Short mmCIF file of N, CA, C and O in Angstrom, two decimals:
data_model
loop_
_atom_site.label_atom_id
_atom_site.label_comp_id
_atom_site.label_asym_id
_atom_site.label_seq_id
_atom_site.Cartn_x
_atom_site.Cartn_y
_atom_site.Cartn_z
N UNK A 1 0.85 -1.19 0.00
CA UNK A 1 0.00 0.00 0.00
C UNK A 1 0.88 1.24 0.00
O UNK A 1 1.88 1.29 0.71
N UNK A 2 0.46 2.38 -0.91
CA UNK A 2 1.18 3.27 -1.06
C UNK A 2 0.31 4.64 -0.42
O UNK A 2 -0.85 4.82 -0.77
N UNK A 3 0.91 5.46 0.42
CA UNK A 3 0.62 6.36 1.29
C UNK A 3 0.97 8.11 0.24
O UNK A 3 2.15 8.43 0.10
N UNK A 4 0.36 8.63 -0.11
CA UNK A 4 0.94 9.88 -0.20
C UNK A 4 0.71 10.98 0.93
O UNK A 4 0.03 10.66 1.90
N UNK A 5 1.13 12.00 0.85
CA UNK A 5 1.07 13.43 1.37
C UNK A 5 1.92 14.44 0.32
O UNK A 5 2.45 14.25 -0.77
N UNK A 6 1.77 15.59 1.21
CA UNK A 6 2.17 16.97 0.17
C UNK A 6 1.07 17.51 -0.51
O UNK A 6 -0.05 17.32 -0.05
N UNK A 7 1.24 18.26 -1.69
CA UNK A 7 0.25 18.75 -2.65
C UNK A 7 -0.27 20.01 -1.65
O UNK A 7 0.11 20.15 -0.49
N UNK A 8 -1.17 20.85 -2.33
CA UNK A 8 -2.04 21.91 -2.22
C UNK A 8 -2.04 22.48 -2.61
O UNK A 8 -1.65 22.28 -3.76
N UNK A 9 -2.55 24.22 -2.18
CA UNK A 9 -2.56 24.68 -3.37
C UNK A 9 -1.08 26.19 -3.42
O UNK A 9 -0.81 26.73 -2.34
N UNK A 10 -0.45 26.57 -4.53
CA UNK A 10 0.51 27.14 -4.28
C UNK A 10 0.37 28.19 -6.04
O UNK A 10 -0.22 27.96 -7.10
N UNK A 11 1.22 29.30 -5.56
CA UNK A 11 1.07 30.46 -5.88
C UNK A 11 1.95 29.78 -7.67
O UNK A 11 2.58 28.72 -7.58
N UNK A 12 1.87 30.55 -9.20
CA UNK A 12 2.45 29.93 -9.93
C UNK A 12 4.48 30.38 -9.99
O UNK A 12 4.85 31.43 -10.53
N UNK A 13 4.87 30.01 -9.76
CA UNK A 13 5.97 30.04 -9.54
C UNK A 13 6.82 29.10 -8.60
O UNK A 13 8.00 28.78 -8.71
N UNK A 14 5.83 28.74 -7.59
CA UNK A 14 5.89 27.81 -6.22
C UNK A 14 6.65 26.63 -6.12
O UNK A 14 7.29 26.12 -7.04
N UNK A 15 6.55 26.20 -4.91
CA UNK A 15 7.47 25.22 -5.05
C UNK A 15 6.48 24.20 -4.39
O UNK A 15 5.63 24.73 -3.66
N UNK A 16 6.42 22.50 -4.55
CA UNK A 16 5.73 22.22 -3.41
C UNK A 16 6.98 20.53 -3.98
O UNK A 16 7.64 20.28 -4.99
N UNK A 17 6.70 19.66 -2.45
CA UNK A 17 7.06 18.34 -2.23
C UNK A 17 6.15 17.16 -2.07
O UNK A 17 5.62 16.87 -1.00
N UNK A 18 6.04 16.68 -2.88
CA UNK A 18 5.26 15.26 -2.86
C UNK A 18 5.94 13.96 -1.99
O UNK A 18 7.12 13.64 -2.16
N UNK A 19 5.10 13.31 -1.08
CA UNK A 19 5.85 11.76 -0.60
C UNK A 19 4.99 10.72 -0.87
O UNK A 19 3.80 10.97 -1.07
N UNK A 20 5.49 9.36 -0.90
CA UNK A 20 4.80 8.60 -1.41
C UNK A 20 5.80 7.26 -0.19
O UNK A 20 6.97 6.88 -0.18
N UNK A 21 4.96 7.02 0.40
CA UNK A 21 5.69 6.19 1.91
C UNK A 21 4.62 4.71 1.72
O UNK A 21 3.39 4.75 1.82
N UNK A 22 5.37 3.58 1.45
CA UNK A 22 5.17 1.92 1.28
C UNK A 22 5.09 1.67 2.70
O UNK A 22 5.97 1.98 3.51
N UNK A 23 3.88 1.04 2.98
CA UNK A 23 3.57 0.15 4.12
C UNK A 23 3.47 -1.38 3.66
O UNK A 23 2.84 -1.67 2.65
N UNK A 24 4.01 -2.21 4.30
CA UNK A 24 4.02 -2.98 4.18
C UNK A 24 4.90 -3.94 3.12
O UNK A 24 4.53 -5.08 2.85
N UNK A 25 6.01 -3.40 2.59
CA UNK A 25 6.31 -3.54 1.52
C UNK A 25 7.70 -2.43 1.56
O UNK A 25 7.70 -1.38 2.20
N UNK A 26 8.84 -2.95 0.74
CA UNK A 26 9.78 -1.87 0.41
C UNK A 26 10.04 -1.02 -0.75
O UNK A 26 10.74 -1.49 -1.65
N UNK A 27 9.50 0.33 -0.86
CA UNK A 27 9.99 0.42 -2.13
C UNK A 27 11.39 0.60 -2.89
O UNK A 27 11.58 1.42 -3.80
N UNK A 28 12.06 -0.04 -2.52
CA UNK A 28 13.92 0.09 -3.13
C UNK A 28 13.75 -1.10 -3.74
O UNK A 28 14.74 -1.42 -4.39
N UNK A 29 12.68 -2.04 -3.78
CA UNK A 29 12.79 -3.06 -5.07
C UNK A 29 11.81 -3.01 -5.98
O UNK A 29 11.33 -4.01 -6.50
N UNK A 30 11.30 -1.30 -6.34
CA UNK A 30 10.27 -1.43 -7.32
C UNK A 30 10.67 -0.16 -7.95
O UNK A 30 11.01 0.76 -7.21
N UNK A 31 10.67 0.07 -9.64
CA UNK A 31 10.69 1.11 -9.85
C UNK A 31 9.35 2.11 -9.50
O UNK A 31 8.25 1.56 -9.47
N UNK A 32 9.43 3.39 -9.26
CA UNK A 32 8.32 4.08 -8.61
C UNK A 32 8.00 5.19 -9.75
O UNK A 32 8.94 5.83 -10.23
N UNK A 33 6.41 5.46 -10.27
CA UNK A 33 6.41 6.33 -11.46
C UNK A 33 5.29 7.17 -10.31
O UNK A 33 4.77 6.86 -9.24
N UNK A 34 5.28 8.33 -11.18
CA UNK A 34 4.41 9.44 -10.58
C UNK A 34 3.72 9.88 -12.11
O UNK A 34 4.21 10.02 -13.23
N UNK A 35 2.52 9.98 -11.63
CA UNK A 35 1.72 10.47 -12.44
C UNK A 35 0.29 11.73 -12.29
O UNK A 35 -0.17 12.23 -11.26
N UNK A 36 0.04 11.87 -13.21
CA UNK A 36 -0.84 13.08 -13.05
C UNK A 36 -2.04 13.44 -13.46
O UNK A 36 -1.64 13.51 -14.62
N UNK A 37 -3.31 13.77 -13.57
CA UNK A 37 -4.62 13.25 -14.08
C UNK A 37 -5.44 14.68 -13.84
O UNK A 37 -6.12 14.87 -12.83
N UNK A 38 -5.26 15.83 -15.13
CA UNK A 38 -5.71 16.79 -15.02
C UNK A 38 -7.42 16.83 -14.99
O UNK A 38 -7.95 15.72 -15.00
N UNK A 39 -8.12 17.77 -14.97
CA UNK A 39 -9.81 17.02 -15.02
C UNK A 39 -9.67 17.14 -16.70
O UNK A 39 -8.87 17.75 -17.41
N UNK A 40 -10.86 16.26 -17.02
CA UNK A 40 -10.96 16.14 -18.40
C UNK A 40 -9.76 15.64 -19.15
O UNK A 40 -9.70 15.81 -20.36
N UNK A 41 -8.98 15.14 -18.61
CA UNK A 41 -7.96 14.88 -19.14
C UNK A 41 -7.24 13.31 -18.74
O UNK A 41 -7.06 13.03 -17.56
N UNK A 42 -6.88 12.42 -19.78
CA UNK A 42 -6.33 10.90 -19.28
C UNK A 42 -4.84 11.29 -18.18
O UNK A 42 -3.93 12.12 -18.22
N UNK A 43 -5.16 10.36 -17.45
CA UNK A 43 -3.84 10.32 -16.62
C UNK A 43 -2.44 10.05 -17.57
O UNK A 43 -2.67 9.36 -18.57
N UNK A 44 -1.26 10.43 -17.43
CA UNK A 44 -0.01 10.93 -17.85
C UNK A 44 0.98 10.81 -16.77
O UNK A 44 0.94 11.14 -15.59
N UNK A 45 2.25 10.03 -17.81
CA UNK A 45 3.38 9.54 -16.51
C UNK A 45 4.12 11.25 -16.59
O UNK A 45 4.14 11.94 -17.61
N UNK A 46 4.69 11.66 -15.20
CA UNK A 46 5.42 12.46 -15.34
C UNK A 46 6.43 12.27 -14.49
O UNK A 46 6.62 13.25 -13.78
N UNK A 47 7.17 11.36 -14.30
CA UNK A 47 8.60 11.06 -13.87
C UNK A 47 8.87 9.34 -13.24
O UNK A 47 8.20 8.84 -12.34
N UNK A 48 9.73 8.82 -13.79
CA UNK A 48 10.21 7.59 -13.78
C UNK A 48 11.15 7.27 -12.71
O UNK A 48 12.29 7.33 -13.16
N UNK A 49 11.13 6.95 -11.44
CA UNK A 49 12.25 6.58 -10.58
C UNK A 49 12.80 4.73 -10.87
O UNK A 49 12.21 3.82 -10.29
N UNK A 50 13.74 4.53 -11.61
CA UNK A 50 13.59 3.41 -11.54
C UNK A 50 14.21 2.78 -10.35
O UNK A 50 14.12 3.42 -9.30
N UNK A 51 14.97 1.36 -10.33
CA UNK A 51 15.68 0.83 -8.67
C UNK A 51 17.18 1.29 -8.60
O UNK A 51 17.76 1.51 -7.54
N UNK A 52 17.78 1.43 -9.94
CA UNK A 52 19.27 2.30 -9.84
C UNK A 52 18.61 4.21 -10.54
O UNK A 52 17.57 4.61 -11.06
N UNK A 53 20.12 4.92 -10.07
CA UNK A 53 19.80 6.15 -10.26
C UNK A 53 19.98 6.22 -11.86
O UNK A 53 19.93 7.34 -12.37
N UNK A 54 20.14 5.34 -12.51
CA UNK A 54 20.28 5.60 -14.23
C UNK A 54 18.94 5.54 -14.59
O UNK A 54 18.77 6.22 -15.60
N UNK A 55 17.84 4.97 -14.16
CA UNK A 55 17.00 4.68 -14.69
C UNK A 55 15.73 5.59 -14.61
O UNK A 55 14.56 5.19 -14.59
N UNK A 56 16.24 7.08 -14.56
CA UNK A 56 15.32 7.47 -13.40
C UNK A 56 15.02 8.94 -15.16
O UNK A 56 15.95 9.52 -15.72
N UNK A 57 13.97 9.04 -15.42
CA UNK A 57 13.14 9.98 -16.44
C UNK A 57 12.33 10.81 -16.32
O UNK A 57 11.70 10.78 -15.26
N UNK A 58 12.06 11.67 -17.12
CA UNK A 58 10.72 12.70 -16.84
C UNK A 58 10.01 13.13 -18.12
O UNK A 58 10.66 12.98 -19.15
N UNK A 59 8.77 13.65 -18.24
CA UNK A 59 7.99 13.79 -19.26
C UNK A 59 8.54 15.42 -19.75
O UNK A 59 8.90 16.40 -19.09
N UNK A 60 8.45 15.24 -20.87
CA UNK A 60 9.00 17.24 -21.39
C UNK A 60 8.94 18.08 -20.38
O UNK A 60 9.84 18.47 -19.63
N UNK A 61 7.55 18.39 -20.43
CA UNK A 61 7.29 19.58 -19.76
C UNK A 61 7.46 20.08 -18.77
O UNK A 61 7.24 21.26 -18.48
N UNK A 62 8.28 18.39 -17.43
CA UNK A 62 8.67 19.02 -16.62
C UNK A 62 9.94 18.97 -16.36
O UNK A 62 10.26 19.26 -15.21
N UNK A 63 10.88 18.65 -17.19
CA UNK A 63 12.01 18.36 -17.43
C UNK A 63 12.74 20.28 -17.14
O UNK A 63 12.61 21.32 -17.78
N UNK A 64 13.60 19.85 -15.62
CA UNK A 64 14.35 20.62 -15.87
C UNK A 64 13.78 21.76 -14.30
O UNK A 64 14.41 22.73 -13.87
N UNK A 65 12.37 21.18 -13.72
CA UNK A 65 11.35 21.63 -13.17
C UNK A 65 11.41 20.58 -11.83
O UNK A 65 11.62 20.88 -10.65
N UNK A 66 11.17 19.22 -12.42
CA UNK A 66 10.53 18.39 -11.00
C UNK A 66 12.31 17.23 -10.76
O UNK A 66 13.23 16.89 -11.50
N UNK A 67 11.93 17.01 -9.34
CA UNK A 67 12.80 16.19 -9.40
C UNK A 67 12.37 14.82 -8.45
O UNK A 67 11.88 14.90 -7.33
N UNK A 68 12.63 13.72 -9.08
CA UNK A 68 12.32 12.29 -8.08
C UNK A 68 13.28 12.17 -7.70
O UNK A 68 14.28 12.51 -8.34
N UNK A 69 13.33 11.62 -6.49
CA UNK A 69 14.11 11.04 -5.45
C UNK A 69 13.76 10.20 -4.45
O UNK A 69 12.60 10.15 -4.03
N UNK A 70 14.84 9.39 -3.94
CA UNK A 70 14.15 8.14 -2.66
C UNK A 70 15.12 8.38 -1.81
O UNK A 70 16.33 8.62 -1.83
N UNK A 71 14.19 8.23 -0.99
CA UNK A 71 15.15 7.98 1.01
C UNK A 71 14.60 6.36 1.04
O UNK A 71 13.39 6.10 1.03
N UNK A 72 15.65 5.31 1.08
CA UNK A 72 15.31 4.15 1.39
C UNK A 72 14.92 3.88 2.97
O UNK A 72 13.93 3.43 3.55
N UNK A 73 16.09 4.35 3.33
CA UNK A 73 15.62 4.37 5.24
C UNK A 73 14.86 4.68 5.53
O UNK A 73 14.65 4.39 6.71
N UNK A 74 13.76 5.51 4.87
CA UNK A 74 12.29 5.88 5.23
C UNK A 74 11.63 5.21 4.59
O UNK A 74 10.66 4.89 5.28
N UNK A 75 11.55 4.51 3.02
CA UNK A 75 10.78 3.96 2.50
C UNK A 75 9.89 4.64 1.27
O UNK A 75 8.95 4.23 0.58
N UNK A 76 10.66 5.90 1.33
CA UNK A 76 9.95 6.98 1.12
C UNK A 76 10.52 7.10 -0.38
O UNK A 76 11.70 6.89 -0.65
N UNK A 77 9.38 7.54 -1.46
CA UNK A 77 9.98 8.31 -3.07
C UNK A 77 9.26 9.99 -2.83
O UNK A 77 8.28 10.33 -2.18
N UNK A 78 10.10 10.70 -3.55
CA UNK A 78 9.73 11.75 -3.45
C UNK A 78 9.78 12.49 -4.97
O UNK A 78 10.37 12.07 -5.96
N UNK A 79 8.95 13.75 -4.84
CA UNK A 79 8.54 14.26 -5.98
C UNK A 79 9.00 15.67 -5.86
O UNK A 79 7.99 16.38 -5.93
N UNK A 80 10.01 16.37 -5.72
CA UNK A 80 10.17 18.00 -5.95
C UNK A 80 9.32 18.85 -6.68
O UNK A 80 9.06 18.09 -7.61
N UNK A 81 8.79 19.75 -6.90
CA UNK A 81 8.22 20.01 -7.92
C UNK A 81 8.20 21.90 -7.65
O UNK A 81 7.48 22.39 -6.78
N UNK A 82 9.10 22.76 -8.52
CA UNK A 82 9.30 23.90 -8.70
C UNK A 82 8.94 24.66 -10.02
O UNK A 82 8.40 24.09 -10.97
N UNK A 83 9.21 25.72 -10.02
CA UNK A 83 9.15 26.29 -11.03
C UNK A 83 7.26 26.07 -11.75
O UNK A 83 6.78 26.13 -12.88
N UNK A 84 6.67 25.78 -10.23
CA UNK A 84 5.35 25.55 -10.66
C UNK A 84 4.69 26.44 -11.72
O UNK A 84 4.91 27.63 -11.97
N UNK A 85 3.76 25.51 -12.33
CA UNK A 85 2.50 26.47 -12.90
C UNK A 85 1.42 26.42 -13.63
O UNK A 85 1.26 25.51 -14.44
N UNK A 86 0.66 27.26 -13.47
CA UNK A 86 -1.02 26.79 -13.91
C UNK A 86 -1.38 25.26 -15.06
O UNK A 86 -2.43 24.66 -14.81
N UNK A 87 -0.89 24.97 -15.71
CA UNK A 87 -0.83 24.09 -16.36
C UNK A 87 -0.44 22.29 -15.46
O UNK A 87 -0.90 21.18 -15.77
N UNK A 88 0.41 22.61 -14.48
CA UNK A 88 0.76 21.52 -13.36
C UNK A 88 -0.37 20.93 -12.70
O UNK A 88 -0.24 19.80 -12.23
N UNK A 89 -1.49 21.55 -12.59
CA UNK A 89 -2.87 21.52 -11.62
C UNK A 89 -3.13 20.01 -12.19
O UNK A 89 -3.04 19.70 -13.38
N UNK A 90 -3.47 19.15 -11.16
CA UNK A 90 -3.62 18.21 -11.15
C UNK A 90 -4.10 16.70 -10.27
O UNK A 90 -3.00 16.15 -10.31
N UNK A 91 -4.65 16.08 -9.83
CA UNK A 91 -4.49 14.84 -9.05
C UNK A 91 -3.12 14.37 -9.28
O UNK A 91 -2.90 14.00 -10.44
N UNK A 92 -2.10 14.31 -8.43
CA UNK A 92 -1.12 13.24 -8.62
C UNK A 92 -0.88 12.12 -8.15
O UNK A 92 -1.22 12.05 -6.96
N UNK A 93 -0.39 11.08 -8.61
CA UNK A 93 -0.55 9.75 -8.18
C UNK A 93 1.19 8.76 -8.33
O UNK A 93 1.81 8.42 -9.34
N UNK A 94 1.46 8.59 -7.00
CA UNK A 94 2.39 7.62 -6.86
C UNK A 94 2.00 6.19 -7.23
O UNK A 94 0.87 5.78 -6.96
N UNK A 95 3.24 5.12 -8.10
CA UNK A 95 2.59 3.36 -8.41
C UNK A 95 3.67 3.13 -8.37
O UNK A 95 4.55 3.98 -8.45
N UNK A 96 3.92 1.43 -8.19
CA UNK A 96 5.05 1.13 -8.23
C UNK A 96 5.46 0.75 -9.38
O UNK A 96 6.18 -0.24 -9.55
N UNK A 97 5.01 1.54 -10.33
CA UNK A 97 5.53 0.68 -11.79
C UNK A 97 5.40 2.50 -12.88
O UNK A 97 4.69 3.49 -12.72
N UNK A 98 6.25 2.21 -13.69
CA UNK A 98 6.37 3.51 -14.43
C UNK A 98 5.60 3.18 -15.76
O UNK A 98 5.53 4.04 -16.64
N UNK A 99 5.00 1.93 -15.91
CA UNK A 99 3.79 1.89 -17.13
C UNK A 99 2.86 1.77 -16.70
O UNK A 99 2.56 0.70 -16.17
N UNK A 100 2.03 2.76 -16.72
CA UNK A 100 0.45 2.90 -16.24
C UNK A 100 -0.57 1.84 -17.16
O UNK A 100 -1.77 1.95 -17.39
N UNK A 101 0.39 0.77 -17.58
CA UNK A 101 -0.87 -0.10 -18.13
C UNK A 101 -0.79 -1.58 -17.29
O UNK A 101 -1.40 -2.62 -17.55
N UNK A 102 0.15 -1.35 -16.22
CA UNK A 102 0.74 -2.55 -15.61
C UNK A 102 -0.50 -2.63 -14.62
O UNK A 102 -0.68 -1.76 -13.77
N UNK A 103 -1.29 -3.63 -14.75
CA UNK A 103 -2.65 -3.89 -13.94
C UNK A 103 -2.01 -4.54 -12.10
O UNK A 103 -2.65 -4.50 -11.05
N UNK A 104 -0.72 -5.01 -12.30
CA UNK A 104 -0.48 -5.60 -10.80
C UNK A 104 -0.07 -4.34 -9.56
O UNK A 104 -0.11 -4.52 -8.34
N UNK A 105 0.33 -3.04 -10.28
CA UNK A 105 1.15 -2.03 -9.56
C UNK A 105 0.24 -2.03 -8.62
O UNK A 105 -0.92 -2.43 -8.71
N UNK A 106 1.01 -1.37 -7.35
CA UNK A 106 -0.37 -0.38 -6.44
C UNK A 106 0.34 0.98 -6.27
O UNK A 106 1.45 1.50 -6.27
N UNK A 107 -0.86 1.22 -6.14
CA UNK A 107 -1.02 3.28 -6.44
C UNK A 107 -1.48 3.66 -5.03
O UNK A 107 -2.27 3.08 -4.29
N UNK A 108 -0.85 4.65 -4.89
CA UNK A 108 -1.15 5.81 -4.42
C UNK A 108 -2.55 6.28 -4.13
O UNK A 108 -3.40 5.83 -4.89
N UNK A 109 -3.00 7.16 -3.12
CA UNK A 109 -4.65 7.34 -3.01
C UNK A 109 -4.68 8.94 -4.24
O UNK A 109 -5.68 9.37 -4.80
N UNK A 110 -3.64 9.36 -4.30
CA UNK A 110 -3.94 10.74 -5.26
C UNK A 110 -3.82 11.83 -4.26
O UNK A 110 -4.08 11.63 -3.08
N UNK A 111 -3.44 12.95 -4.72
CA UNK A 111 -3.11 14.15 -4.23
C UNK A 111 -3.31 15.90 -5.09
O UNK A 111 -2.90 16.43 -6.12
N UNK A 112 -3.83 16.13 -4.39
CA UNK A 112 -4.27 17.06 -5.20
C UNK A 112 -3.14 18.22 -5.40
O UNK A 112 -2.41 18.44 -4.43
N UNK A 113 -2.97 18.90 -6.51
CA UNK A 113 -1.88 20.08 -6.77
C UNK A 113 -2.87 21.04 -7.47
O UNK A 113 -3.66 20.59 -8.30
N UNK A 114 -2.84 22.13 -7.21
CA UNK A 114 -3.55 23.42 -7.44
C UNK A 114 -2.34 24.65 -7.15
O UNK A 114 -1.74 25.01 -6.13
N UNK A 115 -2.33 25.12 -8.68
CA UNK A 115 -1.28 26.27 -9.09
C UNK A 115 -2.38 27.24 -9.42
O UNK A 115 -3.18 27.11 -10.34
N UNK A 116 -2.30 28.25 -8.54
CA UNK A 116 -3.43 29.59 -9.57
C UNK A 116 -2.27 30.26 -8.29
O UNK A 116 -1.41 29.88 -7.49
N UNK A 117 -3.07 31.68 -8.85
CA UNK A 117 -2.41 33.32 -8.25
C UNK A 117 -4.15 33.40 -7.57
O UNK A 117 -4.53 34.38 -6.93
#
């Protein structure tokens, strides 16, 4: 089971931190994807943590913007996310798998991100 926190709502420029904390389970043997699910809009991977640091990707738009990272001793993947903005607004969602067509992953409950002024 995957736990998030973070998200809300933040000014466009902002900065905010996403966590995504495994009960029951470790995540240092799963790659961890984050994704995002604007309204009206299909959910979209936006960053790839895989189990080494080579494996680790991001979608264009936030390239350069968000950053993944893991604390194993906590259990914990994390999501940086700067240089916010209106376009970012979103449900986000931690899984343990970076192809959102993989039916075995488990996800995240979702988190909400809201960029306005």
């Amino acid at each position: 089971q995957l736990v998030q926190s973070g998200g809300g709502l933040v000014q466009p420029g902002g900065s905010l931190r996403l966590s995504c904390v495994a009960s029951g389970g470790r995540l240092d043997f799963y790659a961890i994807g984050w994704f995002r699910q604007a309204p009206g809009k299909e959910r979209e991977g936006v960053s790839c943590g895989g189990v080494s640091d080579d494996k680790i990707s991001y979608e264009d738009s936030v390239k350069g913007r968000f950053t993944i990272s893991r604390d194993n001793a906590k259990n914990t993947v994390y999501l940086q996310m700067n240089s916010l903005k209106p376009e970012d607004t979103a449900v986000y969602y931690c899984a343990t798998t970076c192809d959102i067509t993989w039916a075995y992953a488990a996800w995240g409950q979702g988190t909400q991100v809201t960029v306005s002024s």
